[in-house]
PDB file of C-alpha atoms and ligand atoms in Angstrom:
ATOM      1  CA  MET B1378       2.689  11.135   6.485  1.00 66.00           C
ATOM      2  CA  THR B1379       0.561  13.445   8.541  1.00 65.00           C
ATOM      3  CA  GLY B1380      -2.941  12.128   9.025  1.00 81.00           C
ATOM      4  CA  THR B1381      -5.059  10.163  11.444  1.00 94.00           C
ATOM      5  CA  ILE B1382      -4.835   6.597  12.578  1.00 96.00           C
ATOM      6  CA  GLN B1383      -7.933   4.639  12.418  1.00 96.00           C
ATOM      7  CA  ALA B1384      -8.956   1.192  13.169  1.00 96.00           C
ATOM      8  CA  HIS B1385      -9.749  -1.034  10.184  1.00 96.00           C
ATOM      9  CA  THR B1386     -10.485  -4.735   9.678  1.00 97.00           C
ATOM     10  CA  PHE B1387      -8.423  -5.713   6.704  1.00 97.00           C
ATOM     11  CA  ARG B1388     -10.100  -7.572   3.879  1.00 96.00           C
ATOM     12  CA  PRO B1389      -8.975  -9.243   0.756  1.00 95.00           C
ATOM     13  CA  ARG B1390     -10.002  -6.170  -1.420  1.00 93.00           C
ATOM     14  CA  ASP B1391      -7.306  -4.007   0.553  1.00 95.00           C
ATOM     15  CA  LEU B1392      -4.645  -6.162  -1.142  1.00 96.00           C
ATOM     16  CA  VAL B1393      -4.817  -4.988  -4.746  1.00 95.00           C
ATOM     17  CA  GLY B1394      -1.310  -3.578  -5.127  1.00 97.00           C
ATOM     18  CA  GLY B1395       0.053  -6.636  -7.038  1.00 97.00           C
ATOM     19  CA  HIS B1396       2.942  -6.887  -4.688  1.00 98.00           C
ATOM     20  CA  ILE B1397       3.194  -7.280  -0.839  1.00 98.00           C
ATOM     21  CA  VAL B1398       5.404  -4.129  -0.606  1.00 98.00           C
ATOM     22  CA  ILE B1399       2.860  -2.113  -2.589  1.00 98.00           C
ATOM     23  CA  ASP B1400       0.211  -3.536  -0.326  1.00 98.00           C
ATOM     24  CA  LEU B1401       2.002  -2.197   2.596  1.00 98.00           C
ATOM     25  CA  LEU B1402       1.824   1.347   1.002  1.00 98.00           C
ATOM     26  CA  ASN B1403      -1.816   0.961   0.699  1.00 97.00           C
ATOM     27  CA  THR B1404      -2.297   0.374   4.518  1.00 98.00           C
ATOM     28  CA  VAL B1405      -2.666   4.226   4.287  1.00 97.00           C
ATOM     29  CA  THR B1406      -5.849   5.268   2.410  1.00 95.00           C
ATOM     30  CA  ALA B1407      -6.903   8.734   1.146  1.00 95.00           C
ATOM     31  CA  ARG B1408      -3.374   9.944   0.565  1.00 94.00           C
ATOM     32  CA  ASP B1409      -4.732  12.320  -1.903  1.00 92.00           C
ATOM     33  CA  THR B1410      -6.591  14.245   0.793  1.00 93.00           C
ATOM     34  CA  GLU B1411      -6.441  13.575   4.465  1.00 94.00           C
ATOM     35  CA  PRO B1412      -4.292  10.340   4.821  1.00 96.00           C
ATOM     36  CA  ILE B1413      -5.834   7.653   7.213  1.00 97.00           C
ATOM     37  CA  ASP B1414      -3.354   5.158   8.575  1.00 98.00           C
ATOM     38  CA  TRP B1415      -5.078   1.730   9.119  1.00 97.00           C
ATOM     39  CA  LEU B1416      -2.077   0.273  11.169  1.00 98.00           C
ATOM     40  CA  ASP B1417      -3.423   1.169  14.622  1.00 97.00           C
ATOM     41  CA  GLY B1418      -1.339  -1.234  16.512  1.00 97.00           C
ATOM     42  CA  TYR B1419       1.091  -4.221  16.138  1.00 98.00           C
ATOM     43  CA  PRO B1420      -1.663  -6.831  16.335  1.00 98.00           C
ATOM     44  CA  ARG B1421      -3.294  -4.940  13.239  1.00 98.00           C
ATOM     45  CA  LEU B1422       0.066  -5.331  11.360  1.00 98.00           C
ATOM     46  CA  LEU B1423      -0.073  -9.074  12.109  1.00 98.00           C
ATOM     47  CA  GLU B1424      -3.691  -9.270  11.062  1.00 98.00           C
ATOM     48  CA  TRP B1425      -2.590  -7.583   7.640  1.00 98.00           C
ATOM     49  CA  ALA B1426       0.456  -9.874   7.468  1.00 98.00           C
ATOM     50  CA  THR B1427      -1.778 -12.992   7.856  1.00 98.00           C
ATOM     51  CA  LEU B1428      -4.123 -11.711   5.150  1.00 98.00           C
ATOM     52  CA  THR B1429      -1.159 -11.336   2.673  1.00 98.00           C
ATOM     53  CA  GLY B1430      -0.547 -15.119   2.982  1.00 97.00           C
ATOM     54  CA  GLN B1431       3.112 -14.393   2.687  1.00 96.00           C
ATOM     55  CA  PHE B1432       4.287 -14.982   6.147  1.00 97.00           C
ATOM     56  CA  ASP B1433       4.645 -18.212   7.895  1.00 96.00           C
ATOM     57  CA  PRO B1434       1.635 -18.676  10.235  1.00 97.00           C
ATOM     58  CA  THR B1435       3.884 -20.204  12.910  1.00 98.00           C
ATOM     59  CA  ALA B1436       6.088 -17.137  12.740  1.00 98.00           C
ATOM     60  CA  LEU B1437       3.123 -14.903  13.057  1.00 98.00           C
ATOM     61  CA  THR B1438       1.760 -16.685  16.184  1.00 98.00           C
ATOM     62  CA  ALA B1439       5.311 -16.283  17.795  1.00 98.00           C
ATOM     63  CA  LEU B1440       5.221 -12.633  16.970  1.00 98.00           C
ATOM     64  CA  ARG B1441       1.703 -12.327  18.535  1.00 98.00           C
ATOM     65  CA  ARG B1442       3.025 -13.884  21.772  1.00 98.00           C
ATOM     66  CA  LEU B1443       6.197 -11.685  21.671  1.00 98.00           C
ATOM     67  CA  ALA B1444       4.006  -8.545  21.188  1.00 98.00           C
ATOM     68  CA  GLU B1445       1.837  -9.452  24.215  1.00 98.00           C
ATOM     69  CA  THR B1446       4.935  -9.888  26.373  1.00 98.00           C
ATOM     70  CA  ARG B1447       6.812  -6.827  25.012  1.00 98.00           C
ATOM     71  CA  PRO B1448       4.238  -4.256  24.115  1.00 97.00           C
ATOM     72  CA  ALA B1449       6.636  -1.215  24.140  1.00 98.00           C
ATOM     73  CA  GLU B1450       9.034  -2.978  21.876  1.00 98.00           C
ATOM     74  CA  ALA B1451       6.102  -3.943  19.643  1.00 98.00           C
ATOM     75  CA  ALA B1452       5.030  -0.182  19.442  1.00 98.00           C
ATOM     76  CA  LEU B1453       8.589   0.661  18.296  1.00 98.00           C
ATOM     77  CA  ALA B1454       8.607  -1.967  15.658  1.00 98.00           C
ATOM     78  CA  LEU B1455       5.392  -0.641  14.430  1.00 98.00           C
ATOM     79  CA  ASP B1456       6.947   2.848  14.146  1.00 98.00           C
ATOM     80  CA  ARG B1457       9.781   1.361  12.180  1.00 98.00           C
ATOM     81  CA  ILE B1458       7.404  -0.205   9.674  1.00 98.00           C
ATOM     82  CA  ARG B1459       5.573   2.844   9.383  1.00 98.00           C
ATOM     83  CA  GLU B1460       8.999   4.692   8.694  1.00 98.00           C
ATOM     84  CA  LEU B1461       9.775   2.114   6.026  1.00 98.00           C
ATOM     85  CA  ARG B1462       6.448   2.413   4.407  1.00 98.00           C
ATOM     86  CA  GLU B1463       6.505   6.175   4.134  1.00 98.00           C
ATOM     87  CA  ALA B1464       9.954   6.026   2.845  1.00 98.00           C
ATOM     88  CA  LEU B1465       9.065   3.662   0.274  1.00 98.00           C
ATOM     89  CA  HIS B1466       5.932   5.594  -0.830  1.00 97.00           C
ATOM     90  CA  GLY B1467       8.037   8.784  -1.121  1.00 96.00           C
ATOM     91  CA  LEU B1468      10.634   7.056  -3.226  1.00 97.00           C
ATOM     92  CA  LEU B1469       8.155   5.220  -5.365  1.00 96.00           C
ATOM     93  CA  THR B1470       5.977   8.085  -6.056  1.00 95.00           C
ATOM     94  CA  ALA B1471       9.031  10.043  -7.046  1.00 96.00           C
ATOM     95  CA  LEU B1472      10.177   7.376  -9.339  1.00 95.00           C
ATOM     96  CA  LEU B1473       6.593   7.352 -10.819  1.00 95.00           C
ATOM     97  CA  ARG B1474       6.683  11.205 -11.426  1.00 94.00           C
ATOM     98  CA  ARG B1475      10.300  10.678 -12.833  1.00 93.00           C
ATOM     99  CA  ASP B1476      11.617  13.092 -10.374  1.00 88.00           C
ATOM    100  CA  ALA B1477      15.396  13.249 -10.392  1.00 84.00           C
ATOM    101  CA  PRO B1478      17.252  12.849  -8.121  1.00 88.00           C
ATOM    102  CA  ALA B1479      15.074  10.606  -5.821  1.00 89.00           C
ATOM    103  CA  PRO B1480      14.260  12.034  -2.435  1.00 94.00           C
ATOM    104  CA  ALA B1481      17.548  11.623  -0.412  1.00 96.00           C
ATOM    105  CA  ALA B1482      15.792  11.194   2.831  1.00 97.00           C
ATOM    106  CA  ALA B1483      13.685   8.289   1.688  1.00 97.00           C
ATOM    107  CA  VAL B1484      16.734   6.601   0.101  1.00 97.00           C
ATOM    108  CA  ASP B1485      18.615   6.993   3.349  1.00 98.00           C
ATOM    109  CA  GLN B1486      15.899   5.585   5.345  1.00 98.00           C
ATOM    110  CA  LEU B1487      15.241   2.572   2.982  1.00 98.00           C
ATOM    111  CA  GLU B1488      19.086   1.946   3.208  1.00 98.00           C
ATOM    112  CA  ASP B1489      19.034   1.924   6.884  1.00 98.00           C
ATOM    113  CA  HIS B1490      16.019  -0.558   7.014  1.00 98.00           C
ATOM    114  CA  TRP B1491      17.739  -2.824   4.344  1.00 98.00           C
ATOM    115  CA  LYS B1492      21.129  -2.765   6.322  1.00 98.00           C
ATOM    116  CA  CYS B1493      19.369  -3.677   9.636  1.00 98.00           C
ATOM    117  CA  ALA B1494      17.495  -6.480   7.803  1.00 98.00           C
ATOM    118  CA  ALA B1495      20.745  -7.738   6.168  1.00 97.00           C
ATOM    119  CA  ALA B1496      22.552  -7.669   9.345  1.00 98.00           C
ATOM    120  CA  ARG B1497      20.120 -10.067  10.836  1.00 97.00           C
ATOM    121  CA  ALA B1498      19.664 -12.237   7.583  1.00 97.00           C
ATOM    122  CA  ARG B1499      21.196 -15.637   6.651  1.00 96.00           C
ATOM    123  CA  LEU B1500      22.280 -16.377   3.237  1.00 96.00           C
ATOM    124  CA  THR B1501      20.519 -19.422   1.852  1.00 94.00           C
ATOM    125  CA  ILE B1502      20.546 -20.964  -1.499  1.00 94.00           C
ATOM    126  CA  ARG B1503      17.119 -21.967  -2.754  1.00 89.00           C
ATOM    127  CA  GLY B1504      17.286 -23.880  -6.071  1.00 90.00           C
ATOM    128  CA  ASN B1505      19.969 -22.193  -7.672  1.00 91.00           C
ATOM    129  CA  THR B1506      19.321 -18.597  -6.262  1.00 91.00           C
ATOM    130  CA  PRO B1507      21.158 -17.207  -3.216  1.00 92.00           C
ATOM    131  CA  GLN B1508      18.659 -15.461  -0.936  1.00 92.00           C
ATOM    132  CA  LEU B1509      18.633 -13.292   2.157  1.00 95.00           C
ATOM    133  CA  GLN B1510      16.365 -14.871   4.746  1.00 95.00           C
ATOM    134  CA  VAL B1511      15.216 -13.258   7.935  1.00 97.00           C
ATOM    135  CA  SER B1512      13.058 -15.012  10.664  1.00 97.00           C
ATOM    136  CA  VAL B1513      11.549 -14.282  13.985  1.00 97.00           C
ATOM    137  CA  GLU B1514      14.494 -16.039  15.733  1.00 97.00           C
ATOM    138  CA  THR B1515      16.883 -13.560  14.154  1.00 95.00           C
ATOM    139  CA  SER B1516      14.795 -10.375  13.847  1.00 98.00           C
ATOM    140  CA  GLY B1517      12.328 -10.638  16.701  1.00 98.00           C
ATOM    141  CA  LEU B1518       9.347  -8.063  16.432  1.00 98.00           C
ATOM    142  CA  GLU B1519      11.099  -6.407  13.563  1.00 98.00           C
ATOM    143  CA  TYR B1520      10.673  -9.498  11.375  1.00 98.00           C
ATOM    144  CA  PRO B1521       7.957  -8.116   9.222  1.00 98.00           C
ATOM    145  CA  ASP B1522       9.869  -4.845   8.780  1.00 98.00           C
ATOM    146  CA  HIS B1523      13.091  -6.816   7.923  1.00 98.00           C
ATOM    147  CA  GLU B1524      11.306  -9.042   5.425  1.00 98.00           C
ATOM    148  CA  LEU B1525       9.566  -6.185   3.697  1.00 98.00           C
ATOM    149  CA  ALA B1526      12.617  -4.189   3.490  1.00 98.00           C
ATOM    150  CA  LEU B1527      14.400  -7.082   1.703  1.00 98.00           C
ATOM    151  CA  GLN B1528      11.492  -7.478  -0.558  1.00 97.00           C
ATOM    152  CA  ALA B1529      11.236  -3.827  -1.234  1.00 98.00           C
ATOM    153  CA  LEU B1530      14.955  -3.742  -2.656  1.00 96.00           C
ATOM    154  CA  ALA B1531      14.094  -6.776  -4.896  1.00 95.00           C
ATOM    155  CA  LEU B1532      10.947  -4.992  -6.096  1.00 97.00           C
ATOM    156  CA  LEU B1533      12.590  -1.764  -6.757  1.00 96.00           C
ATOM    157  CA  ARG B1534      15.322  -3.479  -8.847  1.00 95.00           C
ATOM    158  CA  SER B1535      12.651  -4.770 -11.299  1.00 94.00           C
ATOM    159  CA  LEU B1536       9.622  -2.475 -10.886  1.00 95.00           C
ATOM    160  CA  PRO B1537       7.676  -2.120 -14.163  1.00 94.00           C
ATOM    161  CA  LEU B1538       7.341   1.648 -13.737  1.00 94.00           C
ATOM    162  CA  GLU B1539       5.180   1.967 -16.919  1.00 95.00           C
ATOM    163  CA  ARG B1540       2.825  -0.450 -15.204  1.00 97.00           C
ATOM    164  CA  THR B1541       2.892   1.155 -11.757  1.00 97.00           C
ATOM    165  CA  ARG B1542       0.124   3.640 -11.041  1.00 97.00           C
ATOM    166  CA  VAL B1543      -1.547   5.716  -8.533  1.00 97.00           C
ATOM    167  CA  CYS B1544      -5.344   5.252  -8.373  1.00 96.00           C
ATOM    168  CA  PRO B1545      -7.073   8.547  -9.133  1.00 95.00           C
ATOM    169  CA  GLY B1546     -10.277   7.760  -7.103  1.00 94.00           C
ATOM    170  CA  GLN B1547     -11.361  10.318  -4.536  1.00 92.00           C
ATOM    171  CA  ARG B1548      -9.945   9.678  -1.183  1.00 93.00           C
ATOM    172  CA  CYS B1549      -7.789   6.798  -2.332  1.00 95.00           C
ATOM    173  CA  GLY B1550      -4.302   7.393  -3.673  1.00 95.00           C
ATOM    174  CA  TRP B1551      -3.510   3.686  -3.580  1.00 97.00           C
ATOM    175  CA  VAL B1552      -0.530   2.482  -5.695  1.00 97.00           C
ATOM    176  CA  PHE B1553      -0.904  -0.660  -7.858  1.00 97.00           C
ATOM    177  CA  ILE B1554       1.021  -2.620 -10.434  1.00 97.00           C
ATOM    178  CA  ASP B1555      -1.262  -3.236 -13.456  1.00 97.00           C
ATOM    179  CA  GLY B1556      -0.958  -6.915 -14.211  1.00 94.00           C
ATOM    180  CA  SER B1557      -3.824  -6.727 -16.552  1.00 93.00           C
ATOM    181  CA  ARG B1558      -3.268  -8.191 -20.172  1.00 93.00           C
ATOM    182  CA  GLY B1559      -3.913  -4.844 -22.104  1.00 94.00           C
ATOM    183  CA  GLY B1560      -2.139  -2.774 -19.399  1.00 94.00           C
ATOM    184  CA  ARG B1561      -4.971  -0.342 -19.170  1.00 93.00           C
ATOM    185  CA  ARG B1562      -6.083  -0.644 -15.622  1.00 94.00           C
ATOM    186  CA  ARG B1563      -6.864   2.781 -14.221  1.00 94.00           C
ATOM    187  CA  TRP B1564      -8.369   2.127 -10.797  1.00 94.00           C
ATOM    188  CA  CYS B1565      -7.075   0.326  -7.798  1.00 94.00           C
ATOM    189  CA  ASP B1566     -10.480  -1.652  -7.752  1.00 89.00           C
ATOM    190  CA  MET B1567     -13.214  -1.308 -10.327  1.00 83.00           C
ATOM    191  CA  ALA B1568     -15.706  -2.356  -7.585  1.00 84.00           C
ATOM    192  CA  THR B1569     -14.824   0.574  -5.467  1.00 84.00           C
ATOM    193  CA  CYS B1570     -12.942   3.636  -7.017  1.00 90.00           C
ATOM    194  CA  GLY B1571     -13.971   2.625 -10.608  1.00 85.00           C
ATOM    195  CA  ASN B1572     -17.566   2.257  -9.621  1.00 82.00           C
ATOM    196  CA  SER B1573     -17.971   5.467  -7.771  1.00 75.00           C
ATOM    197  CA  ALA B1574     -16.208   7.361 -10.495  1.00 70.00           C
ATOM    198  CA  LYS B1575     -18.634   5.769 -12.897  1.00 64.00           C
ATOM    199  CA  GLY B1576     -21.505   6.664 -10.676  1.00 64.00           C
ATOM    200  CA  ARG B1577     -20.186  10.241 -10.347  1.00 65.00           C
ATOM    201  CA  THR B1578     -19.751  10.674 -14.104  1.00 60.00           C
ATOM    202  CA  HIS B1579     -23.198   9.288 -14.710  1.00 54.00           C
ATOM    203  CA  TYR B1580     -24.733  11.775 -12.191  1.00 55.00           C
ATOM    204  CA  GLU B1581     -22.728  14.734 -13.722  1.00 59.00           C
ATOM    205  CA  ARG B1582     -23.732  13.869 -17.209  1.00 59.00           C
ATOM    206  CA  LYS B1583     -27.297  13.545 -16.095  1.00 57.00           C
ATOM    207  CA  ARG B1584     -27.167  16.926 -14.475  1.00 60.00           C
ATOM    208  CA  ARG B1585     -25.568  18.457 -17.387  1.00 58.00           C
ATOM    209  CA  THR B1586     -28.242  17.026 -19.682  1.00 53.00           C
ATOM    210  CA  GLU B1587     -31.013  18.340 -17.353  1.00 49.00           C
ATOM    211  CA  SER B1588     -29.530  21.807 -17.257  1.00 48.00           C
ATOM    212  CA  GLN B1589     -29.033  21.975 -20.981  1.00 45.00           C
ATOM    213  CA  GLN B1590     -32.562  20.864 -21.518  1.00 40.00           C
ATOM    214  CA  GLY B1591     -33.518  23.780 -19.184  1.00 34.00           C
ATOM    215  CA  HIS B1592     -31.707  26.094 -21.493  1.00 32.00           C
ATOM    216  CA  HIS B1593     -32.708  24.798 -24.790  1.00 35.00           C
ATOM    217  CA  GLN B1594     -36.186  23.522 -24.274  1.00 34.00           C
ATOM    218  CA  PRO B1595     -38.697  26.031 -25.793  1.00 34.00           C
ATOM    219  CA  PRO B1596     -40.845  27.774 -23.251  1.00 36.00           C
ATOM    220  CA  SER B1597     -43.856  25.636 -22.577  1.00 39.00           C
ATOM    221  CA  ASP B1598     -47.283  27.063 -23.237  1.00 39.00           C
ATOM    222  CA  GLN B1599     -47.582  30.197 -21.392  1.00 35.00           C
TER     223      GLN B1599
HETATM  224 ZN1  LIG X1051      -8.642   3.671  -5.602  1.00 84.53          ZN
END
C-alpha cells in the first residue's frame, strides 16, 4: 500500500466487514483513490483490537505495558501486521476478481505469517474441535498478528466469495461480507457511503432535470 498514515479514533461503524480479518483490511480507507492507513501506532492497533471485542482485555492490557517498555519492538510488530494486512488484501481482492493464479508474493507472505503463528501456537481441544491457540505469553507483541494470521487462514478456507464485496463508495474501497438475508447489500454502510451516493444521485438527477428544463422549456414571453 502506498498512501498516508493518519490518526483516527476507531468507532463501531469502522467494523462493518462481517469478520475481524476483513475489519483489519478496512483499517485502510480510500483504497480506491489515495489510501489512508489509520493504524498510526501500536497503541492504535490495540485500540482497534479492543473495539473488535475479540481479544481478551487482560491480554490487551499486557500488550499495552509491553509496548510501553519495548517501543522499537512494538513498531516492528506493527509493521508486521501491516504486511499481513496488505498481503491479505491483495490475495482477497484477487480472489474476488477471480484472478488466477493468486498473487504469489501475497501467498508467500501469508504463509510466512501463518508459520510464525503456528510455531508459537499451542494445540488445544475446545469441545470436539482441535484449535491452534496463541497468547501474549507465547507471541509477545506479535500476538495480534499471530491471532489474525490464524483466523485469516480459517476465513479463507470458508470465505463465501459470492457474498464478499468491495464497497463502490467514493474514497472507500472497504471490503465486507454481505450477511443480509437477501444478499443484496451494496455499500459498506448505508449511513455513510450509501447515503452520500444517494445524495449524489439525487443531486445529479436534479441538475439533469434542471438542464433539460432549460432546453425544453418554451422561451418565456419575450
Ligand atoms: Zn463504503
